[in-house]
mmCIF file of C-alpha atoms in Angstrom:
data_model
loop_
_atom_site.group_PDB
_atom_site.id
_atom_site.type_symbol
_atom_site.label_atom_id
_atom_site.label_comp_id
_atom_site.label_asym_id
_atom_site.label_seq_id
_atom_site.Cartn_x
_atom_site.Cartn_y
_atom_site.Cartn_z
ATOM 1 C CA UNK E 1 -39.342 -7.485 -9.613
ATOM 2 C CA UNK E 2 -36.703 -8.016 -12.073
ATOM 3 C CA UNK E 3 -34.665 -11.589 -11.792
ATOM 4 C CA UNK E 4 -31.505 -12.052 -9.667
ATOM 5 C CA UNK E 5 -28.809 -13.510 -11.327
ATOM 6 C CA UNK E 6 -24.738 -14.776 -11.271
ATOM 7 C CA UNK E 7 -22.569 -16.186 -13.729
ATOM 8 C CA UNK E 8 -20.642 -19.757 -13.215
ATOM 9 C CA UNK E 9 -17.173 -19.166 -14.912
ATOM 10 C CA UNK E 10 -14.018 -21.024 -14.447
ATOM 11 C CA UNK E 11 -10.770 -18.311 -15.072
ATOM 12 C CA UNK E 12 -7.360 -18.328 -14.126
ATOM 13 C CA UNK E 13 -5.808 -15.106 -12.554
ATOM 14 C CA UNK E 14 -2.673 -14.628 -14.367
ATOM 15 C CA UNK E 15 -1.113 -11.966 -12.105
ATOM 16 C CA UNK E 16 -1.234 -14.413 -8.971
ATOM 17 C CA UNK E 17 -0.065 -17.437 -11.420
ATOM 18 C CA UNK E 18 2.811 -15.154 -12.033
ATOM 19 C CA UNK E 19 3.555 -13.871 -8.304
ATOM 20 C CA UNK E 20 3.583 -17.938 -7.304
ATOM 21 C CA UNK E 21 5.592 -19.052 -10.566
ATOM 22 C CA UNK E 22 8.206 -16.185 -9.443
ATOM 23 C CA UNK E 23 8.087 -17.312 -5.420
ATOM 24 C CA UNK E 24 8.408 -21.433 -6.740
ATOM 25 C CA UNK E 25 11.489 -19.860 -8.578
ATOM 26 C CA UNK E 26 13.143 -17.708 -5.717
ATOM 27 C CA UNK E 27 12.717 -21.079 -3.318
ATOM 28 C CA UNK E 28 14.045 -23.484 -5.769
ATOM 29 C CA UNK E 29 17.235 -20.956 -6.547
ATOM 30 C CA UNK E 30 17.587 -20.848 -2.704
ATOM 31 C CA UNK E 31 16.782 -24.529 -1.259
ATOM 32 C CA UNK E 32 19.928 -26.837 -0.619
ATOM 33 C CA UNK E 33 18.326 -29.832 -2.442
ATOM 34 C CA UNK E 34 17.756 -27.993 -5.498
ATOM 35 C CA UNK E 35 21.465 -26.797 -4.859
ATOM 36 C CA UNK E 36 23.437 -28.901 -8.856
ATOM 37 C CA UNK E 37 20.188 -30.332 -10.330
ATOM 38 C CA UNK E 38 19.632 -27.661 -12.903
ATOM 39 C CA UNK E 39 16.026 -27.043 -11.392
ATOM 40 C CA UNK E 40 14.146 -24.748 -13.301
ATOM 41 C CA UNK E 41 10.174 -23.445 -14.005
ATOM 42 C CA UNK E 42 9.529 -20.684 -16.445
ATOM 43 C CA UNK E 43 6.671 -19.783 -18.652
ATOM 44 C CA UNK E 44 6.308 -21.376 -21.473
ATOM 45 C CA UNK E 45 4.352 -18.928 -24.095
ATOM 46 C CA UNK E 46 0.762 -17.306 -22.489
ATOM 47 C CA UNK E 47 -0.690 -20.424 -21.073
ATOM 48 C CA UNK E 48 2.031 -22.946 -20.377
ATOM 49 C CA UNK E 49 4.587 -23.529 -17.650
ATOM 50 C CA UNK E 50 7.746 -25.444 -18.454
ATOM 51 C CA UNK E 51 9.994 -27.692 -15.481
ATOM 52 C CA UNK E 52 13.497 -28.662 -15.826
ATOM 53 C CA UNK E 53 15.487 -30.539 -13.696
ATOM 54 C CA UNK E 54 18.380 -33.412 -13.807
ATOM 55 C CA UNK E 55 16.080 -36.338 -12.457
ATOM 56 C CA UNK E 56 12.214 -37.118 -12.557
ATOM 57 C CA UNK E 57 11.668 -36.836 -9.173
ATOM 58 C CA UNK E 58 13.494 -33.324 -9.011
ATOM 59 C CA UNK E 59 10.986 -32.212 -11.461
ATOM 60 C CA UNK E 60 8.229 -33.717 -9.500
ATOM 61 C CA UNK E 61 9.661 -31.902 -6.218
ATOM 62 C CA UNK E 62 9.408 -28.399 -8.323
ATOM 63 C CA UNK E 63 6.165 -29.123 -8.923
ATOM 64 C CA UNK E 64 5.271 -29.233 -5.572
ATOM 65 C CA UNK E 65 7.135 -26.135 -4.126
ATOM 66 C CA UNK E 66 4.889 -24.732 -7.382
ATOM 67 C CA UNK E 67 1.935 -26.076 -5.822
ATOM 68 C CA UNK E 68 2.377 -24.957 -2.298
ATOM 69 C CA UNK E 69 2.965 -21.123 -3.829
ATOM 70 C CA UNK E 70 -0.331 -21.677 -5.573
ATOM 71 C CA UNK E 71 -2.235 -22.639 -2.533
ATOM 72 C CA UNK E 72 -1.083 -19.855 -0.094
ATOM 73 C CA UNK E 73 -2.015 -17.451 -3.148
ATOM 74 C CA UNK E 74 -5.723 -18.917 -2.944
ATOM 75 C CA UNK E 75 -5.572 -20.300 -6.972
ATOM 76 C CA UNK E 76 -7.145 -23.922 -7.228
ATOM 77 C CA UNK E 77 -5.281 -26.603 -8.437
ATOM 78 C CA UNK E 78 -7.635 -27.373 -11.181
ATOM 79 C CA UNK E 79 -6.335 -24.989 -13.720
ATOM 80 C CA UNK E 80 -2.719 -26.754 -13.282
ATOM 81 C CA UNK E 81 -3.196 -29.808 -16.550
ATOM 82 C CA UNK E 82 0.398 -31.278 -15.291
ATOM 83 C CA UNK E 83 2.012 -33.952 -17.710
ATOM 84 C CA UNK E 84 4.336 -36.883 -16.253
ATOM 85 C CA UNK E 85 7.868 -36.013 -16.183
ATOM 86 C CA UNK E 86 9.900 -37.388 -19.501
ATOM 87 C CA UNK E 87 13.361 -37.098 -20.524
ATOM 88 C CA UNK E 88 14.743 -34.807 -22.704
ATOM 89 C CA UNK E 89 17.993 -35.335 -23.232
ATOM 90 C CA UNK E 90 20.274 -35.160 -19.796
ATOM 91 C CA UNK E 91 17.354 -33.247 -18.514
ATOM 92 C CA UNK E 92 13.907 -34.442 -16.839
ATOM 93 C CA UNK E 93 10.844 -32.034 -18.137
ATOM 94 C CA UNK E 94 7.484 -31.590 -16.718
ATOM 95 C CA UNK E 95 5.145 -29.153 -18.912
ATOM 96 C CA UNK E 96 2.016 -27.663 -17.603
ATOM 97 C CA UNK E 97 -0.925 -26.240 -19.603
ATOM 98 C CA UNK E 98 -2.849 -23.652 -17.402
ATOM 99 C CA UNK E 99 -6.920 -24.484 -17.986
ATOM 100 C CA UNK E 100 -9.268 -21.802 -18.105
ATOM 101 C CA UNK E 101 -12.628 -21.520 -19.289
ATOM 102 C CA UNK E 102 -16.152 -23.935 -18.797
ATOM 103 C CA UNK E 103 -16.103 -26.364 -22.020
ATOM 104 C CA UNK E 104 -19.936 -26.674 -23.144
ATOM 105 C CA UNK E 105 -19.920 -30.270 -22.112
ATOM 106 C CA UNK E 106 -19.345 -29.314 -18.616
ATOM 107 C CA UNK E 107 -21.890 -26.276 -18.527
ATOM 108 C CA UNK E 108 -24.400 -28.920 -19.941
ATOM 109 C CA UNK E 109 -23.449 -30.873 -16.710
ATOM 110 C CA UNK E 110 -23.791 -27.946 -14.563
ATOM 111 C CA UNK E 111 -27.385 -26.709 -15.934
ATOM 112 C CA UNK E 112 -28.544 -30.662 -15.836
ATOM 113 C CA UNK E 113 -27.299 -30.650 -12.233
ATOM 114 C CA UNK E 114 -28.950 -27.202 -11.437
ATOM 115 C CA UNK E 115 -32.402 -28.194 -13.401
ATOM 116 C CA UNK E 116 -32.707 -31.676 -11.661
ATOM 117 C CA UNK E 117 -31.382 -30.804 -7.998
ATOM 118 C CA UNK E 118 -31.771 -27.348 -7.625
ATOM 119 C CA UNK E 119 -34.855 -25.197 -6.780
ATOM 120 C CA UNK E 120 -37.913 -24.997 -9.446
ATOM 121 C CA UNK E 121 -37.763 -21.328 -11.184
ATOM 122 C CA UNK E 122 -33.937 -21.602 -11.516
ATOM 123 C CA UNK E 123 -32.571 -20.678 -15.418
ATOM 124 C CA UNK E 124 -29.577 -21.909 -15.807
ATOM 125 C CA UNK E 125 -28.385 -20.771 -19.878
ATOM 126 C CA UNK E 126 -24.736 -21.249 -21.341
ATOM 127 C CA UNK E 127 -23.174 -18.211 -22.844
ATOM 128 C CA UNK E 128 -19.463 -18.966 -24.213
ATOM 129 C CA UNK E 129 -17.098 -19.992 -21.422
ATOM 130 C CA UNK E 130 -19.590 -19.103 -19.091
ATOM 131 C CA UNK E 131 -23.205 -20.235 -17.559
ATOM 132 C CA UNK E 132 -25.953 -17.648 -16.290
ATOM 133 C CA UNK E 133 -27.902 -19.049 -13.814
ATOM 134 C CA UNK E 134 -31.044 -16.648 -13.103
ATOM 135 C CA UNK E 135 -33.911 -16.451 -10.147
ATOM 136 C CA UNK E 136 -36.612 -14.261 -8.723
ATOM 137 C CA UNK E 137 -35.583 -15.445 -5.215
ATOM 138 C CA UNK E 138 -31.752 -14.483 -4.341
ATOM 139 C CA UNK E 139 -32.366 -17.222 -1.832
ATOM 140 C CA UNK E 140 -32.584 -19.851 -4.654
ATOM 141 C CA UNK E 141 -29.345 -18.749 -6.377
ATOM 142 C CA UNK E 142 -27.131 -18.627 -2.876
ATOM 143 C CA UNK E 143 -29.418 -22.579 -2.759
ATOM 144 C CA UNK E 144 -27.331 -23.227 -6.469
ATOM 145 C CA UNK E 145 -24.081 -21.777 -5.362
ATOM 146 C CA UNK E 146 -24.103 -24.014 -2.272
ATOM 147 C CA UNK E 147 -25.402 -26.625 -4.508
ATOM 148 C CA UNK E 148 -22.490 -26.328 -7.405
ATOM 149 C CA UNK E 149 -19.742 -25.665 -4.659
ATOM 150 C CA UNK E 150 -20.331 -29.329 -3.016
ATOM 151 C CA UNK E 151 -19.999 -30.988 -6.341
ATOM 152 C CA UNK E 152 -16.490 -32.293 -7.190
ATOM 153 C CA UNK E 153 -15.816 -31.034 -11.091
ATOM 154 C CA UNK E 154 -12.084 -31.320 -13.240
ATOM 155 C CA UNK E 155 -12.320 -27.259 -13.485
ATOM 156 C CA UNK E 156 -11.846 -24.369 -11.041
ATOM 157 C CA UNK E 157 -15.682 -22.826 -10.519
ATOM 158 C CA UNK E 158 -15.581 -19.339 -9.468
ATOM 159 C CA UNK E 159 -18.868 -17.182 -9.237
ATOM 160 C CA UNK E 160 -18.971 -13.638 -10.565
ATOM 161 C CA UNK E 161 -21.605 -10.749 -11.224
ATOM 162 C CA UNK E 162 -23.837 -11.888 -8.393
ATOM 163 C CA UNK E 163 -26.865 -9.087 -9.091
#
């Protein structure tokens, strides 16, 4: 019997970052505290978003509706890399660089994990932004799966071509 495996990768999907970027907007247009503040969020090239507002804690609030949009749209908050609100001029900006992508330190800390806590005859192999982890027991991967969910990593972990 051939070997069961699934792939540990950590991407972004742009379409609902969009839809909730667009929603954040609509609400912030529409809410009567963002009413004079100059309250903005737009993107900011392919990967960035960029927040304007009049004061810091404006900024902050935008964030939050942005947040919020992002949670009822089922996107983790671990692709959002925030920065603190600074000044710009009259204006208060917060820029955020979406993350995407495992970085090879982190799949090393993933395949450690998997090698020392997971179930013996488990392959766990880095490829790019991604890890492989292959079985001949599907039981053992869906044992990994459960295994990398409870762990608490910087990066949104999503699981794809589960064969």
């Amino acid at each position: 019997m051939a070997d069961s495996s699934f792939d540990i990768v950590s991407k972004l999907d742009r379409q609902e970052v969009d839809n909730a970027l667009s929603q954040a907007a609509r609400e912030i247009a529409t809410r009567f505290d963002f009413k004079g503040t100059g309250a903005s969020i737009e993107w900011k090239g392919e990967k960035a978003i960029e927040i304007t507002a009049s004061a810091d804690d404006r900024a902050s609030a935008v964030l939050s509706v942005f947040q919020d949009k992002l949670i009822k749209r089922n996107q983790s908050l671990k692709i959002l890399d925030a920065s603190e609100p600074r000044q710009s001029g009259q204006v208060s900006k917060i820029d955020i660089a979406l993350k995407e992508g495992i970085t090879s330190e982190d799949a090393k800390k993933i395949s450690k994990l998997i090698r020392d806590e997971g179930p013996k005859g488990v392959k766990a192999q880095v490829q790019g932004e991604e890890l492989r982890v292959s079985s001949k027991k599907r039981d053992d991967l869906q044992a990994v799966q459960q295994l990398v969910k409870a762990q608490d990593y910087d990066f949104a972990v999503q699981f794809t071509n589960y064969r």
